[in-house]
Amino acid sequence: MNDFDFLVGDWDVANRRLRDFLDPASGWERFGGTSRCWSLFGGAANVDEMECPERGFTGLTLRLFDQGTREWSLNWSNSRSGRLDPPVRGRFREDGVGEFHGDDTYADTAVRVRYLWSDITDRTARWEQAFSVDGDRTWVTNWTMDFTRRG
């Protein structure tokens, strides 16, 4: 239930994001950000807020651990939409990688969403988002964030 304790604190975030989330040829944009995460419910929940001044938005993730299913739900919102996107759900595997899946739409297209958390140390972590439009057979990684602990 304390899987996301590593994320508590302050971070610099290097973002790399496809201009079109479904088109690998659309080119990558890069921008910085800062993130602050705090724990709730004794580690069974946490919230992080990421500020991206270069792109003019702030993002927020609410993570909740479901005691019954032993899975996490990750719920994203940003200051531009003001709404929670559909959650992704999953858990950390034995190899230490967190894998989470859900359903959403992008540009009026139904997509499967996958988040991966990996390369977790006391000073670094990596998050990536990918979309699938063919039932999880192929994935387009469209956003990565490399976290480096501040201070």
Backbone as a chain_set.jsonl record, in Angstrom:
{"seq": "MNDFDFLVGDWDVANRRLRDFLDPASGWERFGGTSRCWSLFGGAANVDEMECPERGFTGLTLRLFDQGTREWSLNWSNSRSGRLDPPVRGRFREDGVGEFHGDDTYADTAVRVRYLWSDITDRTARWEQAFSVDGDRTWVTNWTMDFTRRG", "coords": {"N": [[0.812, -1.192, 0.0], [2.129, 1.153, 0.223], [3.368, 1.834, -2.116], [3.851, 4.165, -3.622], [5.368, 5.807, -2.024], [7.962, 6.568, -2.649], [7.702, 8.803, -4.248], [7.046, 11.003, -2.762], [7.759, 14.317, -1.931], [9.851, 16.924, -3.378], [10.442, 17.649, -6.813], [12.324, 18.019, -9.864], [11.229, 17.992, -13.201], [11.699, 16.552, -16.288], [10.091, 16.791, -19.194], [8.974, 15.05, -22.073], [7.163, 15.028, -24.936], [4.961, 13.814, -27.418], [3.842, 15.727, -30.183], [1.432, 15.096, -31.436], [-0.458, 12.759, -29.954], [-1.026, 10.267, -31.055], [0.548, 9.93, -33.252], [3.59, 8.903, -34.081], [5.395, 10.167, -35.761], [5.037, 12.851, -35.441], [6.76, 14.405, -33.997], [8.748, 15.422, -31.181], [8.163, 17.435, -28.314], [9.852, 19.266, -25.817], [9.943, 20.115, -22.394], [10.282, 21.733, -19.229], [9.462, 21.143, -15.759], [8.158, 21.319, -12.4], [7.532, 19.314, -9.547], [5.527, 18.491, -6.757], [4.854, 16.246, -4.213], [2.679, 14.71, -1.879], [1.803, 12.565, 0.843], [-1.108, 10.712, 1.86], [-3.599, 9.179, 4.0], [-1.931, 7.387, 5.395], [-0.134, 6.45, 3.472], [-1.719, 5.119, 1.665], [-2.779, 6.71, -0.192], [-1.975, 9.428, -2.373], [-1.099, 12.725, -3.517], [0.01, 14.621, -6.234], [1.287, 17.676, -7.528], [2.079, 19.167, -10.5], [3.843, 21.729, -11.948], [4.041, 23.411, -14.993], [5.311, 25.873, -16.295], [6.309, 26.76, -18.789], [4.532, 25.693, -20.609], [2.148, 26.595, -19.726], [0.357, 25.318, -17.936], [-0.888, 23.493, -15.088], [-0.633, 20.342, -13.61], [-2.324, 17.64, -11.942], [-2.239, 14.745, -9.977], [-4.155, 12.294, -8.444], [-3.744, 9.582, -6.444], [-5.015, 6.489, -5.428], [-5.196, 3.757, -3.236], [-6.83, 0.754, -3.503], [-8.131, -1.18, -1.092], [-9.536, -3.568, -1.318], [-9.162, -4.673, -3.959], [-6.465, -4.51, -4.116], [-5.201, -2.806, -5.843], [-4.017, 0.165, -7.458], [-5.602, 3.254, -8.265], [-5.08, 5.763, -10.615], [-5.533, 9.085, -11.066], [-5.863, 11.743, -13.19], [-5.715, 15.254, -13.703], [-5.85, 18.545, -15.156], [-5.043, 22.059, -15.179], [-6.105, 23.252, -17.4], [-8.339, 21.777, -18.313], [-9.836, 21.213, -16.013], [-11.118, 18.945, -15.107], [-11.373, 15.527, -13.976], [-9.591, 13.049, -15.646], [-10.489, 9.806, -17.027], [-9.69, 7.127, -14.795], [-6.579, 5.264, -14.57], [-5.72, 1.909, -13.785], [-3.932, -0.361, -11.707], [-0.913, -2.075, -10.661], [2.266, -2.473, -8.94], [4.727, -4.506, -10.368], [6.667, -7.513, -9.671], [9.223, -6.919, -10.552], [9.541, -4.291, -9.905], [8.459, -2.377, -11.55], [5.789, -0.229, -12.116], [2.62, -0.772, -13.489], [-0.141, 0.399, -15.235], [-3.466, 0.598, -16.455], [-6.109, 1.875, -18.572], [-9.145, 3.249, -20.014], [-9.844, 5.736, -22.454], [-10.419, 8.728, -24.403], [-8.926, 10.256, -27.236], [-8.63, 12.995, -29.279], [-11.189, 12.441, -30.34], [-10.974, 9.703, -30.676], [-11.205, 6.428, -29.475], [-9.096, 5.179, -26.986], [-6.779, 2.92, -25.454], [-5.066, 3.361, -22.467], [-1.828, 3.411, -21.086], [0.166, 3.612, -18.261], [3.48, 3.638, -17.138], [5.64, 3.242, -14.408], [8.998, 3.462, -13.636], [12.563, 2.745, -13.201], [13.12, 3.572, -10.576], [14.622, 5.215, -7.948], [16.145, 6.55, -4.931], [16.607, 9.123, -5.776], [15.694, 9.467, -8.367], [13.147, 8.886, -10.891], [11.018, 7.457, -13.388], [8.342, 8.127, -15.558], [5.98, 7.039, -17.938], [3.667, 7.471, -20.618], [1.491, 5.731, -22.758], [-0.482, 5.079, -25.7], [-2.919, 2.877, -27.079], [-4.617, 1.803, -29.969], [-5.493, -0.526, -30.913], [-6.452, -2.585, -29.275], [-4.526, -3.186, -27.248], [-2.423, -4.396, -28.589], [-0.394, -2.999, -29.961], [1.561, -0.165, -28.971], [1.813, 3.369, -28.663], [4.175, 5.256, -27.368], [3.818, 8.322, -25.872], [4.358, 10.322, -24.07], [6.829, 11.151, -21.798], [8.235, 11.434, -18.549], [10.975, 12.396, -16.739], [12.037, 12.255, -13.551], [13.856, 14.071, -11.144], [15.081, 14.317, -7.953], [14.726, 17.238, -6.005], [17.032, 19.427, -4.335]], "CA": [[0.0, 0.0, 0.0], [3.013, 2.314, 0.238], [4.148, 1.762, -3.349], [4.207, 5.476, -4.156], [6.113, 6.619, -1.048], [9.168, 7.096, -3.295], [7.402, 10.033, -4.968], [6.801, 12.094, -1.829], [8.813, 15.334, -1.912], [9.934, 17.912, -4.451], [11.143, 17.106, -7.975], [12.409, 18.635, -11.185], [10.665, 17.036, -14.144], [12.005, 16.76, -17.706], [8.995, 16.254, -19.992], [9.129, 14.85, -23.513], [5.798, 14.698, -25.309], [4.648, 13.897, -28.844], [2.918, 16.812, -30.531], [0.168, 14.385, -31.649], [-0.279, 11.571, -29.117], [-1.209, 9.023, -31.81], [1.405, 9.949, -34.433], [4.998, 8.911, -33.694], [6.161, 11.035, -36.651], [4.661, 14.253, -35.222], [7.87, 15.112, -33.36], [8.711, 15.564, -29.73], [8.409, 18.712, -27.662], [10.485, 19.097, -24.507], [9.73, 21.243, -21.494], [10.545, 21.442, -17.831], [8.406, 21.297, -14.772], [8.479, 20.96, -11.021], [6.454, 18.526, -8.953], [5.513, 18.322, -5.3], [3.954, 15.139, -3.886], [2.503, 14.45, -0.459], [1.119, 11.315, 1.151], [-2.332, 10.754, 2.652], [-4.127, 7.875, 4.416], [-0.841, 6.505, 5.802], [0.526, 5.882, 2.299], [-2.691, 4.497, 0.772], [-3.177, 7.727, -1.167], [-1.109, 10.595, -2.463], [-1.426, 13.748, -4.497], [1.126, 15.452, -6.675], [0.972, 18.807, -8.383], [3.207, 19.478, -11.368], [3.723, 23.011, -12.635], [4.751, 23.483, -16.272], [5.098, 27.256, -16.718], [6.592, 26.931, -20.215], [3.361, 25.255, -21.368], [0.982, 27.301, -19.21], [-0.62, 24.506, -17.223], [-0.53, 22.745, -13.892], [-1.281, 19.04, -13.584], [-2.529, 17.061, -10.622], [-2.589, 13.332, -9.943], [-4.642, 11.705, -7.195], [-3.556, 8.124, -6.457], [-5.737, 5.844, -4.333], [-5.009, 2.309, -3.148], [-8.067, 0.045, -3.198], [-7.803, -2.268, -0.174], [-10.187, -4.804, -1.751], [-8.54, -5.239, -5.163], [-5.003, -4.353, -3.967], [-4.752, -2.052, -7.002], [-4.033, 1.621, -7.408], [-6.214, 4.037, -9.342], [-4.359, 7.01, -10.84], [-6.527, 10.004, -11.608], [-5.145, 12.929, -13.663], [-6.44, 16.44, -14.118], [-4.961, 19.686, -15.377], [-5.692, 23.358, -15.0], [-6.799, 23.654, -18.635], [-9.651, 21.126, -18.433], [-10.566, 21.289, -14.762], [-11.882, 17.723, -14.857], [-10.573, 14.319, -13.833], [-9.636, 12.09, -16.746], [-10.785, 8.461, -16.524], [-8.516, 6.592, -14.106], [-5.89, 4.035, -14.954], [-5.64, 1.048, -12.604], [-2.921, -1.409, -11.784], [-0.054, -2.292, -9.488], [3.684, -2.67, -9.203], [5.119, -5.894, -10.603], [7.799, -7.96, -8.848], [10.463, -6.294, -11.021], [9.574, -2.91, -9.455], [7.81, -1.496, -12.514], [4.352, -0.055, -11.935], [1.915, -0.795, -14.771], [-1.508, 0.844, -14.987], [-4.209, 0.664, -17.718], [-7.453, 2.421, -18.546], [-9.773, 3.624, -21.282], [-10.059, 7.176, -22.591], [-10.486, 9.15, -25.796], [-7.994, 11.303, -27.654], [-9.02, 13.513, -30.59], [-12.394, 11.684, -30.727], [-10.614, 8.306, -30.915], [-11.109, 5.611, -28.264], [-7.74, 4.683, -26.774], [-6.344, 2.307, -24.201], [-3.985, 4.152, -21.896], [-0.924, 2.672, -20.206], [1.212, 4.343, -17.551], [4.543, 2.837, -16.534], [6.596, 3.864, -13.5], [10.191, 2.608, -13.66], [13.853, 3.38, -12.862], [12.868, 4.255, -9.306], [15.667, 5.23, -6.927], [15.84, 7.613, -3.971], [16.833, 10.423, -6.412], [15.151, 9.525, -9.725], [12.036, 8.014, -11.287], [10.577, 7.694, -14.764], [6.946, 7.843, -15.873], [5.667, 7.171, -19.352], [2.299, 7.221, -21.043], [1.359, 5.209, -24.122], [-1.842, 4.822, -26.154], [-3.144, 1.807, -28.042], [-5.912, 1.863, -30.646], [-5.742, -1.859, -31.477], [-6.693, -3.592, -28.239], [-3.292, -3.462, -26.486], [-1.411, -5.131, -29.368], [0.735, -2.081, -30.156], [1.489, 1.031, -28.135], [2.572, 4.559, -29.037], [4.6, 6.039, -26.207], [3.604, 9.693, -26.296], [4.776, 11.308, -23.065], [7.694, 10.638, -20.74], [8.698, 12.38, -17.539], [12.109, 11.947, -15.939], [12.01, 12.972, -12.275], [15.091, 14.19, -10.374], [14.742, 14.913, -6.666], [15.29, 18.562, -5.748], [17.794, 19.563, -3.083]], "C": [[0.855, 1.255, 0.0], [3.867, 2.397, -1.028], [4.623, 3.112, -3.853], [4.919, 6.372, -3.141], [7.368, 7.235, -1.666], [8.943, 8.48, -3.894], [7.182, 11.236, -4.054], [8.016, 13.025, -1.809], [8.742, 16.231, -3.128], [10.864, 17.424, -5.55], [11.266, 18.135, -9.093], [11.964, 17.574, -12.177], [11.027, 17.449, -15.572], [10.938, 16.028, -18.519], [9.417, 16.138, -21.451], [7.798, 14.308, -23.989], [5.624, 14.817, -26.822], [3.659, 15.033, -29.086], [1.512, 16.257, -30.806], [0.323, 13.023, -30.98], [-0.446, 10.247, -29.862], [-0.27, 8.909, -33.011], [2.877, 10.028, -34.038], [5.859, 9.827, -34.559], [5.896, 12.521, -36.403], [5.756, 15.07, -34.546], [7.636, 15.334, -31.88], [8.89, 17.022, -29.331], [8.965, 18.413, -26.274], [10.223, 20.34, -23.675], [9.959, 20.79, -20.066], [9.312, 21.608, -16.967], [8.951, 21.017, -13.389], [7.265, 20.243, -10.447], [6.64, 18.463, -7.449], [4.466, 17.271, -4.987], [3.879, 14.984, -2.372], [1.595, 13.237, -0.272], [-0.105, 11.569, 2.024], [-2.701, 9.327, 3.052], [-3.007, 6.899, 4.784], [-0.145, 5.807, 4.65], [-0.429, 5.233, 1.313], [-3.262, 5.486, -0.239], [-2.06, 8.754, -1.243], [-1.587, 11.507, -3.571], [-0.12, 14.387, -4.934], [0.598, 16.547, -7.574], [2.219, 19.142, -9.179], [2.928, 20.787, -12.091], [4.614, 23.006, -13.865], [4.576, 24.889, -16.836], [5.378, 27.503, -18.194], [5.383, 26.583, -21.078], [2.06, 25.843, -20.822], [-0.069, 26.434, -18.559], [0.0, 23.905, -15.972], [-1.304, 21.436, -13.947], [-1.373, 18.514, -12.171], [-2.871, 15.588, -10.782], [-3.029, 12.962, -8.534], [-4.506, 10.2, -7.347], [-4.219, 7.54, -5.22], [-5.514, 4.34, -4.382], [-6.308, 1.675, -2.696], [-7.721, -1.182, -2.357], [-8.386, -3.606, -0.639], [-9.478, -5.46, -2.934], [-7.016, -5.245, -5.086], [-4.403, -3.665, -5.194], [-4.829, -0.56, -6.714], [-4.908, 2.146, -8.534], [-5.459, 5.362, -9.398], [-5.274, 7.924, -11.633], [-5.846, 11.331, -11.92], [-6.121, 14.044, -13.991], [-5.415, 17.518, -14.436], [-5.758, 20.972, -15.343], [-6.417, 23.827, -16.251], [-8.197, 23.054, -18.716], [-10.481, 21.27, -17.165], [-11.423, 20.072, -14.468], [-10.913, 16.556, -14.669], [-10.717, 13.47, -15.087], [-10.021, 10.723, -16.184], [-9.535, 7.845, -15.889], [-7.857, 5.45, -14.859], [-5.704, 3.241, -13.669], [-4.568, -0.004, -12.809], [-2.116, -1.472, -10.509], [1.394, -2.38, -9.932], [3.965, -4.16, -9.338], [6.305, -6.244, -9.695], [9.118, -7.343, -9.275], [10.548, -4.813, -10.654], [8.958, -1.91, -10.416], [6.322, -1.433, -12.196], [3.677, 0.023, -13.287], [0.429, -0.578, -14.52], [-2.207, 1.059, -16.33], [-5.595, 1.265, -17.511], [-7.936, 2.747, -19.941], [-10.038, 5.12, -21.289], [-10.319, 7.464, -24.061], [-9.437, 10.222, -26.018], [-8.388, 11.709, -29.068], [-10.175, 12.686, -31.174], [-12.116, 10.222, -31.087], [-10.54, 7.578, -29.58], [-9.699, 5.05, -28.161], [-7.666, 3.906, -25.473], [-5.144, 3.123, -23.748], [-3.151, 3.248, -21.01], [0.042, 3.667, -19.587], [2.206, 3.319, -17.035], [5.37, 3.726, -15.618], [7.799, 2.932, -13.416], [11.414, 3.415, -13.216], [13.768, 4.168, -11.56], [14.057, 4.075, -8.363], [15.281, 6.3, -5.907], [15.971, 8.999, -4.595], [16.16, 10.57, -7.78], [13.933, 8.608, -9.875], [11.665, 8.387, -12.721], [9.111, 7.271, -14.893], [6.793, 7.924, -17.377], [4.219, 6.806, -19.595], [2.333, 6.701, -22.469], [-0.112, 4.983, -24.412], [-1.834, 3.656, -27.127], [-4.526, 1.999, -28.653], [-6.301, 0.507, -31.229], [-5.84, -2.944, -30.4], [-5.437, -4.062, -27.532], [-2.246, -4.25, -27.28], [-0.173, -4.273, -29.612], [0.474, -0.809, -29.362], [2.318, 2.142, -28.759], [2.903, 5.294, -27.748], [4.574, 7.503, -26.631], [3.987, 10.753, -25.263], [5.665, 10.585, -22.068], [8.052, 11.778, -19.799], [9.832, 11.717, -16.776], [12.194, 12.856, -14.719], [13.398, 12.935, -11.633], [14.75, 14.936, -9.092], [15.447, 16.252, -6.481], [16.032, 18.543, -4.422], [18.764, 18.459, -2.953]], "O": [[0.321, 2.344, -0.212], [4.959, 2.964, -1.01], [5.694, 3.2, -4.454], [5.059, 7.572, -3.375], [7.793, 8.312, -1.249], [9.891, 9.252, -4.035], [7.136, 12.371, -4.529], [9.154, 12.574, -1.685], [7.725, 16.297, -3.819], [11.927, 16.864, -5.281], [10.414, 19.011, -9.243], [12.28, 16.395, -12.017], [10.703, 18.553, -16.01], [10.889, 14.798, -18.53], [10.114, 16.997, -21.99], [7.342, 13.264, -23.522], [6.074, 15.785, -27.435], [2.752, 15.264, -28.286], [0.517, 16.885, -30.443], [1.155, 12.22, -31.401], [-0.046, 9.203, -29.347], [-0.29, 7.898, -33.714], [3.366, 11.105, -33.696], [6.944, 10.226, -34.137], [6.472, 13.368, -37.086], [5.685, 16.299, -34.525], [6.505, 15.42, -31.402], [9.673, 17.751, -29.939], [8.59, 17.426, -25.641], [10.273, 21.464, -24.174], [9.842, 19.607, -19.746], [8.282, 22.133, -17.388], [10.073, 20.535, -13.235], [6.124, 20.527, -10.812], [7.759, 18.391, -6.941], [3.324, 17.375, -5.434], [4.884, 15.111, -1.673], [0.745, 12.932, -1.108], [-0.138, 12.509, 2.818], [-2.166, 8.37, 2.493], [-3.124, 5.704, 4.513], [0.378, 4.705, 4.813], [-0.008, 4.832, 0.229], [-4.125, 5.135, -1.044], [-1.295, 8.928, -0.294], [-2.369, 11.117, -4.438], [0.752, 14.664, -4.111], [-0.394, 16.378, -8.282], [3.286, 19.374, -8.611], [1.905, 20.934, -12.761], [5.788, 22.645, -13.796], [3.782, 25.089, -17.755], [4.748, 28.371, -18.798], [5.23, 27.128, -22.171], [0.991, 25.616, -21.388], [-1.257, 26.755, -18.61], [1.219, 23.822, -15.822], [-2.486, 21.419, -14.288], [-0.59, 18.899, -11.302], [-3.693, 15.223, -11.622], [-2.354, 13.282, -7.555], [-5.077, 9.606, -8.262], [-4.019, 8.026, -4.106], [-5.627, 3.721, -5.441], [-6.833, 2.01, -1.634], [-7.091, -2.117, -2.851], [-7.8, -4.658, -0.385], [-9.222, -6.664, -2.915], [-6.351, -5.901, -5.888], [-3.248, -3.904, -5.547], [-5.587, -0.097, -5.861], [-4.957, 1.568, -9.619], [-5.226, 6.002, -8.373], [-5.729, 7.583, -12.724], [-5.31, 11.979, -11.02], [-7.218, 13.8, -14.494], [-4.255, 17.42, -14.036], [-6.983, 20.972, -15.462], [-7.263, 24.717, -16.171], [-9.139, 23.727, -19.134], [-11.699, 21.431, -17.236], [-12.355, 20.149, -13.668], [-9.778, 16.595, -15.144], [-11.83, 13.203, -15.54], [-9.891, 10.501, -14.981], [-8.432, 8.031, -16.403], [-8.483, 4.766, -15.669], [-5.549, 3.817, -12.592], [-4.327, -0.473, -13.922], [-2.534, -1.013, -9.446], [1.706, -2.365, -11.123], [3.505, -4.969, -8.532], [6.87, -5.372, -9.035], [10.043, -7.245, -8.468], [11.504, -4.138, -11.036], [8.935, -0.714, -10.128], [5.674, -2.465, -12.026], [4.102, 0.793, -14.149], [-0.186, -1.269, -13.708], [-1.619, 1.634, -17.246], [-6.175, 1.178, -16.428], [-7.224, 2.547, -20.926], [-10.408, 5.703, -20.27], [-10.426, 6.542, -24.87], [-9.104, 10.991, -25.116], [-8.472, 10.862, -29.957], [-10.144, 12.287, -32.338], [-12.942, 9.578, -31.734], [-9.885, 8.053, -28.651], [-9.168, 4.508, -29.131], [-8.389, 4.19, -24.518], [-4.31, 3.524, -24.56], [-3.686, 2.419, -20.273], [0.662, 4.466, -20.289], [1.818, 2.255, -16.553], [5.758, 4.83, -15.999], [7.64, 1.74, -13.153], [11.315, 4.6, -12.899], [14.277, 5.284, -11.458], [14.445, 2.956, -8.025], [14.207, 6.893, -6.009], [15.496, 9.972, -4.009], [16.065, 11.682, -8.3], [13.726, 7.684, -9.088], [11.962, 9.484, -13.194], [8.701, 6.216, -14.41], [7.401, 8.777, -18.024], [3.628, 5.976, -18.905], [3.115, 7.178, -23.293], [-0.901, 4.727, -23.502], [-0.889, 3.464, -27.892], [-5.487, 2.317, -27.952], [-7.297, 0.389, -31.942], [-5.376, -4.068, -30.589], [-5.31, -5.252, -27.246], [-1.274, -4.728, -26.695], [0.955, -4.748, -29.489], [-0.671, -0.429, -29.115], [3.388, 1.896, -29.315], [2.027, 5.881, -27.112], [5.213, 7.89, -27.61], [3.942, 11.949, -25.554], [5.299, 9.529, -21.553], [8.156, 12.935, -20.207], [9.679, 10.622, -16.236], [12.397, 14.064, -14.838], [14.037, 11.884, -11.588], [14.205, 16.04, -9.126], [16.637, 16.375, -6.772], [15.719, 17.768, -3.517], [19.499, 18.395, -1.967]]}, "num_chains": 1, "name": "protein.A"}
